[in-house]
Coordinates of C-alpha atoms in Angstrom, one line a residue:
X300 CA 1.6 -21.5 -12.2
X301 CA -1.3 -19.3 -11.0
X302 CA -3.0 -17.3 -13.7
X303 CA -3.7 -14.5 -11.2
X304 CA -0.3 -13.3 -10.1
X305 CA 0.1 -10.3 -7.8
X306 CA 0.8 -7.0 -9.4
X307 CA 3.8 -6.5 -7.2
X308 CA 6.6 -8.7 -6.0
X309 CA 8.9 -7.9 -3.1
X310 CA 12.3 -9.5 -3.1
X311 CA 13.2 -9.4 0.6
X312 CA 16.7 -8.3 1.6
X313 CA 18.2 -7.7 5.0
X314 CA 16.9 -4.2 5.6
X315 CA 13.9 -4.2 3.3
X316 CA 13.2 -5.2 -0.3
X317 CA 13.5 -4.6 -4.0
X318 CA 10.0 -3.9 -5.4
X319 CA 9.0 -5.2 -8.8
X320 CA 5.9 -4.6 -10.9
X321 CA 4.8 -8.0 -12.3
X322 CA 3.6 -8.0 -15.9
X323 CA 2.0 -11.0 -17.7
X324 CA 0.1 -9.0 -20.3
X325 CA 2.7 -9.1 -23.0
X326 CA 2.9 -10.8 -26.4
X327 CA 4.9 -13.8 -25.2
X328 CA 2.8 -14.3 -22.1
X329 CA 5.9 -14.4 -20.1
X330 CA 6.2 -13.2 -16.6
X331 CA 8.2 -10.0 -16.6
X332 CA 9.3 -8.2 -13.4
X333 CA 10.3 -4.6 -13.7
X334 CA 12.1 -3.2 -10.6
X335 CA 10.4 0.0 -9.6
X336 CA 11.8 0.8 -6.1
X337 CA 14.1 -0.1 -3.2
X338 CA 12.6 -0.2 0.3
X339 CA 14.5 0.3 3.5
X340 CA 12.5 -0.9 6.5
X341 CA 14.9 0.5 9.1
X342 CA 14.5 4.1 8.1
X343 CA 11.2 3.9 6.1
X344 CA 12.9 5.1 2.9
X345 CA 11.4 4.3 -0.5
X346 CA 13.7 5.0 -3.4
X347 CA 12.3 4.9 -6.9
X348 CA 14.4 2.8 -9.2
X349 CA 15.9 4.0 -12.5
X350 CA 14.6 7.5 -12.3
X351 CA 11.0 6.5 -12.4
X352 CA 8.1 8.1 -10.6
X353 CA 6.0 5.9 -8.3
X354 CA 2.3 6.1 -8.7
X355 CA 0.0 6.6 -5.7
X356 CA -1.0 3.0 -6.1
X357 CA 2.6 1.9 -6.0
X358 CA 3.2 3.9 -2.8
X359 CA 0.0 2.5 -1.2
X360 CA 1.1 -1.1 -1.9
X361 CA 4.6 -0.5 -0.8
X362 CA 3.5 1.2 2.5
X363 CA 1.1 -1.7 3.2
X364 CA 3.9 -4.2 2.5
X365 CA 6.3 -2.3 4.8
X366 CA 3.7 -2.2 7.7
X367 CA 3.1 -6.0 7.3
X368 CA 6.8 -6.7 7.0
X369 CA 7.5 -4.8 10.3
X370 CA 4.8 -6.8 12.0
X371 CA 6.2 -10.1 10.6
X372 CA 9.7 -9.2 11.8
X373 CA 8.4 -8.3 15.3
X374 CA 6.5 -11.6 15.6
X375 CA 9.7 -13.4 14.5
X376 CA 11.8 -11.6 17.1
X377 CA 9.5 -12.6 20.0
X378 CA 9.2 -16.1 18.6
X379 CA 13.0 -16.4 18.5
X380 CA 13.1 -15.3 22.1
X381 CA 10.6 -18.0 23.1
X382 CA 12.8 -20.5 21.2
X383 CA 15.8 -19.3 23.1
X384 CA 14.0 -20.1 26.4
X385 CA 13.3 -23.6 25.0
X386 CA 17.0 -24.0 24.0
X387 CA 18.1 -22.9 27.5
X388 CA 15.8 -25.6 29.0
X389 CA 17.0 -28.2 26.5
X390 CA 20.6 -27.2 27.2
X391 CA 20.1 -27.6 31.0
X392 CA 18.7 -31.0 30.4
X393 CA 21.5 -32.0 28.1
X394 CA 24.1 -30.7 30.6
X395 CA 22.5 -32.7 33.4
X396 CA 21.8 -35.9 31.6
X397 CA 24.0 -36.5 28.5
X398 CA 26.9 -34.1 28.3
X399 CA 30.4 -35.5 28.6
X400 CA 33.1 -33.7 30.7
X401 CA 34.8 -32.7 27.5
X402 CA 31.6 -31.2 26.0
X403 CA 30.9 -29.3 29.2
X404 CA 34.5 -28.0 29.3
X405 CA 34.0 -26.7 25.7
X406 CA 30.8 -24.7 26.4
X407 CA 30.6 -23.9 30.1
X408 CA 32.5 -20.6 30.2
X409 CA 30.7 -19.2 27.1
X410 CA 27.3 -20.2 28.4
X411 CA 28.0 -18.8 31.9
X412 CA 29.1 -15.5 30.5
X413 CA 26.2 -15.3 28.1
X414 CA 23.7 -16.1 30.8
X415 CA 25.3 -13.6 33.2
X416 CA 25.1 -10.9 30.6
X417 CA 21.5 -11.7 29.8
X418 CA 20.6 -11.8 33.5
X419 CA 22.2 -8.4 34.1
X420 CA 20.3 -6.9 31.2
X421 CA 17.0 -8.4 32.2
X422 CA 17.3 -7.4 35.9
X423 CA 18.2 -3.8 34.9
X424 CA 15.3 -3.6 32.4
X425 CA 12.9 -5.0 34.9
X426 CA 14.0 -2.5 37.6
X427 CA 13.6 0.3 35.1
X428 CA 10.0 -0.8 34.3
X429 CA 9.2 -1.1 38.0
X430 CA 10.5 2.4 38.7
X431 CA 8.5 3.9 35.8
X432 CA 5.3 2.4 37.2
X433 CA 6.0 3.5 40.7

């Protein structure tokens, strides 16, 4: 294990993270993690844990982590969409070349409804963007 561990550890959870201060400077030379805060990315809230006060350094590190986390999640979102485009293409190829009648019967209605819904949203959003520019 690395001798130079970070001072803070963020245990990611769905809407943010639990923030721990990492301590290796103790008698047993064990890694100790002391929870200092809970972070909510959706609303930007930072709650100190256990009645403690967060230092300016704690807040600086937490705010930097929050900004980076928001950026990572945004990159993942768009990457997921690009993957969805690939899946749609792969699905079209599968339907055309390998799918059995039974397989097509089991997915056709769900796919058609999902694609219709997606098309409706995309067309409406594109029209809104065009109207804003005009």
